[in-house]
CSV table of C-alpha atoms in Angstrom, one decimal:
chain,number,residue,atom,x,y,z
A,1,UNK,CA,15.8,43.0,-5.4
A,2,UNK,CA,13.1,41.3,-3.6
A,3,UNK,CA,11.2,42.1,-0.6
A,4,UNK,CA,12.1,39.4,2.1
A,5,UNK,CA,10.6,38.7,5.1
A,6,UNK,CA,12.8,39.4,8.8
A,7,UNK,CA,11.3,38.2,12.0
A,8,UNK,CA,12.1,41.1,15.0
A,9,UNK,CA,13.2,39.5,17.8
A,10,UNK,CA,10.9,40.3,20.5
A,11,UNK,CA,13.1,41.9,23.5
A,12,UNK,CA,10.3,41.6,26.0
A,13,UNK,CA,8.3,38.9,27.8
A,14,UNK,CA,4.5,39.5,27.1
A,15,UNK,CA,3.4,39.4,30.4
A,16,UNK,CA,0.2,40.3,31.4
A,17,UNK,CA,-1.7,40.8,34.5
A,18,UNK,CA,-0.8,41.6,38.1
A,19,UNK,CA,-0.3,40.2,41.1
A,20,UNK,CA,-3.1,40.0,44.2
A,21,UNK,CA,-0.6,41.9,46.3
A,22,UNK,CA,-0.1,44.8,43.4
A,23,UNK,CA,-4.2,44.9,42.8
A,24,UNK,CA,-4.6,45.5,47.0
A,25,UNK,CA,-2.1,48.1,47.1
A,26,UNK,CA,-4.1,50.2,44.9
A,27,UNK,CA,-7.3,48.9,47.1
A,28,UNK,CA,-8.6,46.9,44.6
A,29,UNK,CA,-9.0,43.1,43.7
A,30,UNK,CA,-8.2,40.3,41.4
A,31,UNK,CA,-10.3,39.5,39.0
A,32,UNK,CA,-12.2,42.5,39.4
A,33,UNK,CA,-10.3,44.9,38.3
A,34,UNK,CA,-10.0,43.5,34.6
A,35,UNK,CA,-14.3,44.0,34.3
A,36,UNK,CA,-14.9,47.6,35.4
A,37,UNK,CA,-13.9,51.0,34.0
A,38,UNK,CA,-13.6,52.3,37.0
A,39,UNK,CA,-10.7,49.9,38.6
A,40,UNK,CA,-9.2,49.7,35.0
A,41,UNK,CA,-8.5,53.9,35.0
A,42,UNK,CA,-7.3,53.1,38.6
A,43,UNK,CA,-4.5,50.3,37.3
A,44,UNK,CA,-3.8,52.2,34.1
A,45,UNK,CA,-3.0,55.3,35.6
A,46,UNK,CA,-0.5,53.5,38.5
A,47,UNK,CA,0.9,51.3,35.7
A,48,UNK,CA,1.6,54.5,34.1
A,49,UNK,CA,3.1,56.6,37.0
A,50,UNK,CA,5.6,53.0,37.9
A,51,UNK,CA,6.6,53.1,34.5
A,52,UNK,CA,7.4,56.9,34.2
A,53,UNK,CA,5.7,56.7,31.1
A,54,UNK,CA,4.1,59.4,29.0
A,55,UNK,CA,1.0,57.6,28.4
A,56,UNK,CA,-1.6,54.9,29.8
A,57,UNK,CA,-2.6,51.7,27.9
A,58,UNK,CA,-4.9,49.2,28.1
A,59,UNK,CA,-5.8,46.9,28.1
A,60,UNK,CA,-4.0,44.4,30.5
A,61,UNK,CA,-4.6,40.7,28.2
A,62,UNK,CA,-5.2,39.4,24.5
A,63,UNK,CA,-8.9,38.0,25.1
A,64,UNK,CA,-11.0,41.5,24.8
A,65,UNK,CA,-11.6,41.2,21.4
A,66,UNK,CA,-12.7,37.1,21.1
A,67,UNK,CA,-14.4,37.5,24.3
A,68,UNK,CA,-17.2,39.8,22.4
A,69,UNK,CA,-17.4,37.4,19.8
A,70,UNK,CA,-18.3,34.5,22.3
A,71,UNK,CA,-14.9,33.6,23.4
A,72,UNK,CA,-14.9,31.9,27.2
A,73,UNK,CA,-12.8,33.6,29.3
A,74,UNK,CA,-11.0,32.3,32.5
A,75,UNK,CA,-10.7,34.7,35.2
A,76,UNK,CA,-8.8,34.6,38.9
A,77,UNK,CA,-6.2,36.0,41.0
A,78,UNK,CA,-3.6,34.3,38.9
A,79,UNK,CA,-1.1,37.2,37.6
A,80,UNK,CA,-1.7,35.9,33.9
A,81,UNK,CA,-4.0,37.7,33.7
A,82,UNK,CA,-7.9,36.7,32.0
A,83,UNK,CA,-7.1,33.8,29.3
A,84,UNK,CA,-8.9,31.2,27.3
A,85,UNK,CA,-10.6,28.6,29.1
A,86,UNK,CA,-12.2,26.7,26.6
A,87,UNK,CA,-12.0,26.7,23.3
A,88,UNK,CA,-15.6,27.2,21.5
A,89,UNK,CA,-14.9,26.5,18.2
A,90,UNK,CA,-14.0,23.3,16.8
A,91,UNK,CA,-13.0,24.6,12.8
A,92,UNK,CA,-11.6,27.7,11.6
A,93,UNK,CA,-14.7,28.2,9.4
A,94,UNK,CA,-17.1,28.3,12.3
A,95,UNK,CA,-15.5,32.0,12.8
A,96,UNK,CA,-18.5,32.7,10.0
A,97,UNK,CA,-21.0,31.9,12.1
A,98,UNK,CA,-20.2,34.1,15.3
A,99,UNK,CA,-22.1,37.5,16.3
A,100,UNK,CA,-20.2,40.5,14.7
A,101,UNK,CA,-18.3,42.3,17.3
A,102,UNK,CA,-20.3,44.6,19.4
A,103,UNK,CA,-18.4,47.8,21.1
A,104,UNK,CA,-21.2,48.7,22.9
A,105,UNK,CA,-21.5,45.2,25.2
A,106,UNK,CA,-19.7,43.2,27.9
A,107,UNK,CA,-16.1,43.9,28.9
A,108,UNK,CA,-14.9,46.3,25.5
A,109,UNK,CA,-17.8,48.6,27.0
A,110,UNK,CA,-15.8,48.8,29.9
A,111,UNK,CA,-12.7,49.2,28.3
A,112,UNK,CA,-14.1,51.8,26.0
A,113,UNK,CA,-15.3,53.7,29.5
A,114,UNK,CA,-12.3,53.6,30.9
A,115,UNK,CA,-10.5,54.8,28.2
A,116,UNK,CA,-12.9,57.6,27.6
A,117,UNK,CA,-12.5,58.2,31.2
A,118,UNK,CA,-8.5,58.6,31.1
A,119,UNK,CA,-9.1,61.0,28.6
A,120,UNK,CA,-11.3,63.4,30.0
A,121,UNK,CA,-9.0,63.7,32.8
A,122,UNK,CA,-6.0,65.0,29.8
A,123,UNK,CA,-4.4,61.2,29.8
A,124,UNK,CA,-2.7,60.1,26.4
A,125,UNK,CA,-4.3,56.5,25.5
A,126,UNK,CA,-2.8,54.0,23.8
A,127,UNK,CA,-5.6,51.4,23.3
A,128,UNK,CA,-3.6,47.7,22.1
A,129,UNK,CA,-5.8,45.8,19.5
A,130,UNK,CA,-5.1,42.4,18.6
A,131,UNK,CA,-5.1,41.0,15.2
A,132,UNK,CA,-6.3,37.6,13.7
A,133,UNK,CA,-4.1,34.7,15.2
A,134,UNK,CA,-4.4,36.4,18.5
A,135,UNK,CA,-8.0,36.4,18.4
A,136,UNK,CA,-8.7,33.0,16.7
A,137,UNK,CA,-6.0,31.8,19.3
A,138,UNK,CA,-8.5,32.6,22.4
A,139,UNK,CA,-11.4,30.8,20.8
A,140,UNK,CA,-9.5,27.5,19.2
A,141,UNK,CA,-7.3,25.5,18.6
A,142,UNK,CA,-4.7,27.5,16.7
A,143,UNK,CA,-3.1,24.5,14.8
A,144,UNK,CA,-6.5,24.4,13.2
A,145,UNK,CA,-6.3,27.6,11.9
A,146,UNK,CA,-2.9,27.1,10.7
A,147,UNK,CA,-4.0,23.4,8.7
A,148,UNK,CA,-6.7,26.1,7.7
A,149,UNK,CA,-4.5,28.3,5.7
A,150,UNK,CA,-2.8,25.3,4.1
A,151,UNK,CA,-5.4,23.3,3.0
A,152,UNK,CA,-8.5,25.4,2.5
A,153,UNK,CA,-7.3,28.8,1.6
A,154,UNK,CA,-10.5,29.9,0.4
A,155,UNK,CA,-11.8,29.4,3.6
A,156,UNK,CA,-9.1,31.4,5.3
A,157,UNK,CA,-9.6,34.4,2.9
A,158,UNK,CA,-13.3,34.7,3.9
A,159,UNK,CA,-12.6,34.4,7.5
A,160,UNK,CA,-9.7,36.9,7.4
A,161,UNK,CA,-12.6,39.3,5.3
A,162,UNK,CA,-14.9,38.3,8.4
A,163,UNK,CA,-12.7,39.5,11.2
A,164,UNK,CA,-11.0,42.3,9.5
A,165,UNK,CA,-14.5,43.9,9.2
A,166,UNK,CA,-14.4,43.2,13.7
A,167,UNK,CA,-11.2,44.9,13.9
A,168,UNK,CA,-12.1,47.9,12.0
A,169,UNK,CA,-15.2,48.5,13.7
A,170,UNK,CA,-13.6,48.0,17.4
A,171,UNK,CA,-11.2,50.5,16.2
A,172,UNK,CA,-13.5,53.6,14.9
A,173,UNK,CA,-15.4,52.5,18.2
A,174,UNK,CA,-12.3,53.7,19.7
A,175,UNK,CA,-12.0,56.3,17.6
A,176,UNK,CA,-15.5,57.4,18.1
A,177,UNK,CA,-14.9,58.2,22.0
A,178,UNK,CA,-11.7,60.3,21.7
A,179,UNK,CA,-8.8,57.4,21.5
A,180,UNK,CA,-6.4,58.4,18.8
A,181,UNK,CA,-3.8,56.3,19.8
A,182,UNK,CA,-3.4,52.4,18.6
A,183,UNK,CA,-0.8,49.8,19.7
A,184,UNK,CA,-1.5,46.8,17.1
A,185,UNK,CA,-0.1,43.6,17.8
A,186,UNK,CA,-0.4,40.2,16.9
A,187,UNK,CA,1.9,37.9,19.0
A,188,UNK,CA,0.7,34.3,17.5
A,189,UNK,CA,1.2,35.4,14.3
A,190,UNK,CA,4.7,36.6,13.6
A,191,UNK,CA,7.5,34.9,11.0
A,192,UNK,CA,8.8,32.8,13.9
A,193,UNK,CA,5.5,30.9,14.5
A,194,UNK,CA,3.8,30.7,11.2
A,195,UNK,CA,7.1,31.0,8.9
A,196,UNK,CA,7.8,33.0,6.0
A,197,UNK,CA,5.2,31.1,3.1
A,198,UNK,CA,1.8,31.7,5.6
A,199,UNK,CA,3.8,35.3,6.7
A,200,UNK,CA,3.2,36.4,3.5
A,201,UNK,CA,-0.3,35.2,2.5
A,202,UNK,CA,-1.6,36.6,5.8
A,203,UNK,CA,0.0,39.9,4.8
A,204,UNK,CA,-1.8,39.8,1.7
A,205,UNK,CA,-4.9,38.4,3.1
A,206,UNK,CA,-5.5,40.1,6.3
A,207,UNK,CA,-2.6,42.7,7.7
A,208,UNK,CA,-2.1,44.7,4.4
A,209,UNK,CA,-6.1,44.9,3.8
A,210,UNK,CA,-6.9,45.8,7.3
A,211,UNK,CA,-4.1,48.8,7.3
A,212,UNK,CA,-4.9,49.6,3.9
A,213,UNK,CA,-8.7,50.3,5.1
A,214,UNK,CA,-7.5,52.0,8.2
A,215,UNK,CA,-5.8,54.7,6.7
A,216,UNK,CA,-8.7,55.4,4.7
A,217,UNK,CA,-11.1,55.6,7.5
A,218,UNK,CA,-9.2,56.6,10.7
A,219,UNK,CA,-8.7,60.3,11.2
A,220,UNK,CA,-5.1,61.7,9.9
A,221,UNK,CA,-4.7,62.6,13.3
A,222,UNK,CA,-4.8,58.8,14.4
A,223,UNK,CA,-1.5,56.8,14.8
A,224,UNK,CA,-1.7,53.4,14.7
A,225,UNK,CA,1.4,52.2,16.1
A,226,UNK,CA,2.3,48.2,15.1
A,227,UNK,CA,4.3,46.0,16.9
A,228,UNK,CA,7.7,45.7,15.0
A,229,UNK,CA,6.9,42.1,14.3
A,230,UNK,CA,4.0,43.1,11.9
A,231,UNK,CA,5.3,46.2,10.3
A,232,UNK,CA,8.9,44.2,9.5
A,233,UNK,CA,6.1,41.5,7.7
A,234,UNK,CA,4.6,44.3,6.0
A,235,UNK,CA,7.6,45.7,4.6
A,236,UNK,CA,9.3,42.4,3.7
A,237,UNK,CA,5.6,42.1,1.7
A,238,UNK,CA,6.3,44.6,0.0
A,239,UNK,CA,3.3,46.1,1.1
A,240,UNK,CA,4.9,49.5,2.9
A,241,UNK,CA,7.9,51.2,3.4
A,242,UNK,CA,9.7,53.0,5.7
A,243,UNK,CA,10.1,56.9,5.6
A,244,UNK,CA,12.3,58.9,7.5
A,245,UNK,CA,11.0,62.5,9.3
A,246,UNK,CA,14.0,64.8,10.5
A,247,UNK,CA,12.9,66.3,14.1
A,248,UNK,CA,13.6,69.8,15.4
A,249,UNK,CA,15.5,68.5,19.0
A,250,UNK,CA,15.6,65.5,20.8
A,251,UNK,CA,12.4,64.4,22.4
A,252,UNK,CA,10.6,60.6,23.2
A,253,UNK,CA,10.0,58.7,19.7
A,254,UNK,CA,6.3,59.0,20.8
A,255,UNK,CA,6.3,62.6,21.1
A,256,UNK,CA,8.3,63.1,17.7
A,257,UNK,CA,5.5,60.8,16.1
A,258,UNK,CA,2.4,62.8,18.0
A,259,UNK,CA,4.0,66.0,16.8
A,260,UNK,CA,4.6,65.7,13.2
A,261,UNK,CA,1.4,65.6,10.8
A,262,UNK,CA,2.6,63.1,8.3
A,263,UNK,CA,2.9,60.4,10.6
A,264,UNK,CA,-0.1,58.1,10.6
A,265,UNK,CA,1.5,54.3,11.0
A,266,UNK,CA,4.5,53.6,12.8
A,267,UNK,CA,6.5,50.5,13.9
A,268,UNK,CA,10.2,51.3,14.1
A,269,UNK,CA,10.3,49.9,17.2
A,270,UNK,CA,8.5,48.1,20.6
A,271,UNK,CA,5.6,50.3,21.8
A,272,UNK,CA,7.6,49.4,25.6
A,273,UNK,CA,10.1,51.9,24.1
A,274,UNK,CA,8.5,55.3,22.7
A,275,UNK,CA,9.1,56.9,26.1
A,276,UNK,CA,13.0,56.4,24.9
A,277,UNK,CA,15.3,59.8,23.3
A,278,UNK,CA,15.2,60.0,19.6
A,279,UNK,CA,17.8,62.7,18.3
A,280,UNK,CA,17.5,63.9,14.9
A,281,UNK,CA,15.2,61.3,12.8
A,282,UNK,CA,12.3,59.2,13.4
A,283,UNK,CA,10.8,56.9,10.4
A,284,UNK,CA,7.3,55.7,9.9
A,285,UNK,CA,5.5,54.0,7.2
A,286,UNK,CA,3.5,54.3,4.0
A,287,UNK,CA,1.5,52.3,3.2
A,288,UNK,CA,1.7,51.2,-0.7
């Protein structure tokens, strides 16, 4: 039988941001907050305590990543959050030409402070890293990339090389300074926007090669936990499978994950849902 590709249905709005009143309660202000490791501990950890949640993440918006390579970023007091303001590239295969990403500069600095920060005080981190669409998508047009991936694939493999090589490095970065927890998402690119025929040449291209290299140089102690959305594309691919881990007792699905050794790549479900009760089974993936 062959592997086809489902689209998960998203459950959740993916709002980011907060409001001006929400950043002065916590005495702090709008845009600030989004630039300095300091007021990002300070939101993650109230984020995390109105939540009831077992963990903080960050970071707040999708621009991180394209910002460090170049991408201009638009920030207020609106409670989107930073976005793209304009876009700086004008072709797909301009990505070639940018600066590789750099952990140690700008706002993923920051981020990387703050989340070493949260740690040192005994937090559980759950860094969100963006994949390709998402990134191109904050520094162009992304119907370009999409014409991109029709008509010059060759083009699209190298650029999907280029920026797999980005992600990788923002994610030992990560790794480097105690994170070993990883929400991966990709919101422009699922089934639903870029339909089943590009679904699966990005899986082969980009998602499957990037996970692929991940569990080779991540620590087995690392989970990288995808957004359903891309672990239902890389299943339908062909490309991994599900397996399924009995569990002692109930406990949250992200304790059950944390606790059992072979579980290195998960995506069962929303990352807005691991602080839910999973009774007797939890399944991750392998990756083929």
């Amino acid at each position: 039988m062959m592997a086809k590709l489902i689209d998960f249905k998203c459950q959740y709005a993916d709002f980011r941001g907060v409001t001006p009143e929400y950043a002065a309660s916590l005495g702090l202000k709008l845009p600030d907050l989004y630039l300095n490791a300091e007021d990002m501990v300070k939101l993650a950890l109230k984020i995390k305590e109105d939540n009831n949640s077992s963990f903080c993440k960050l970071p707040l918006d999708t621009c991180v990543q394209a910002e460090n390579l170049g991408g201009k970023i638009k920030y207020d007091d609106s409670p989107l959050g930073p976005r793209k303001d304009i876009d700086i590239l004008n072709d797909t295969e301009e990505v070639l030409n940018l600066p590789a990403i750099d952990p140690s500069k700008g706002r993923m600095a920051e981020l990387l402070k703050a989340c070493q920060m949260l740690i040192e005080q005994g937090e559980t981190v759950a860094l969100e890293i963006r994949g390709i669409f998402d990134m191109l998508n904050s520094l162009m047009d992304i119907q370009k990339v999409f014409m991109t991936c029709a008509m010059k694939q060759d083009v699209m493999k190298k650029v999907c090389d280029r920026i797999r090589s980005d992600v990788v490095t923002y994610f030992l970065a990560a790794e480097k300074i105690g994170c070993n927890l990883f929400f991966y998402s990709d919101s422009s690119g699922g089934v639903n926007i870029i339909g089943p025929r590009f679904g699966k040449k990005m899986v082969e291209w980009f998602t499957y090669p990037l996970m692929k290299e991940l569990s080779e140089v991540l620590s087995e102690k690392t989970i990288v936990h995808m957004c359903p959305k891309v672990s239902f594309m890389l299943v339908g691919s062909g490309k991994a499978k599900w397996k399924a881990e009995e569990i002692p007792e109930e406990t949250d699905y992200l304790s059950a994950y944390k606790n059992n050794p072979n579980v290195r790549f998960t995506g069962q479900r929303c990352n807005k849902e691991l602080n839910q009760t999973t009774k007797n089974k939890i399944y991750h993936l392998i990756i083929e």
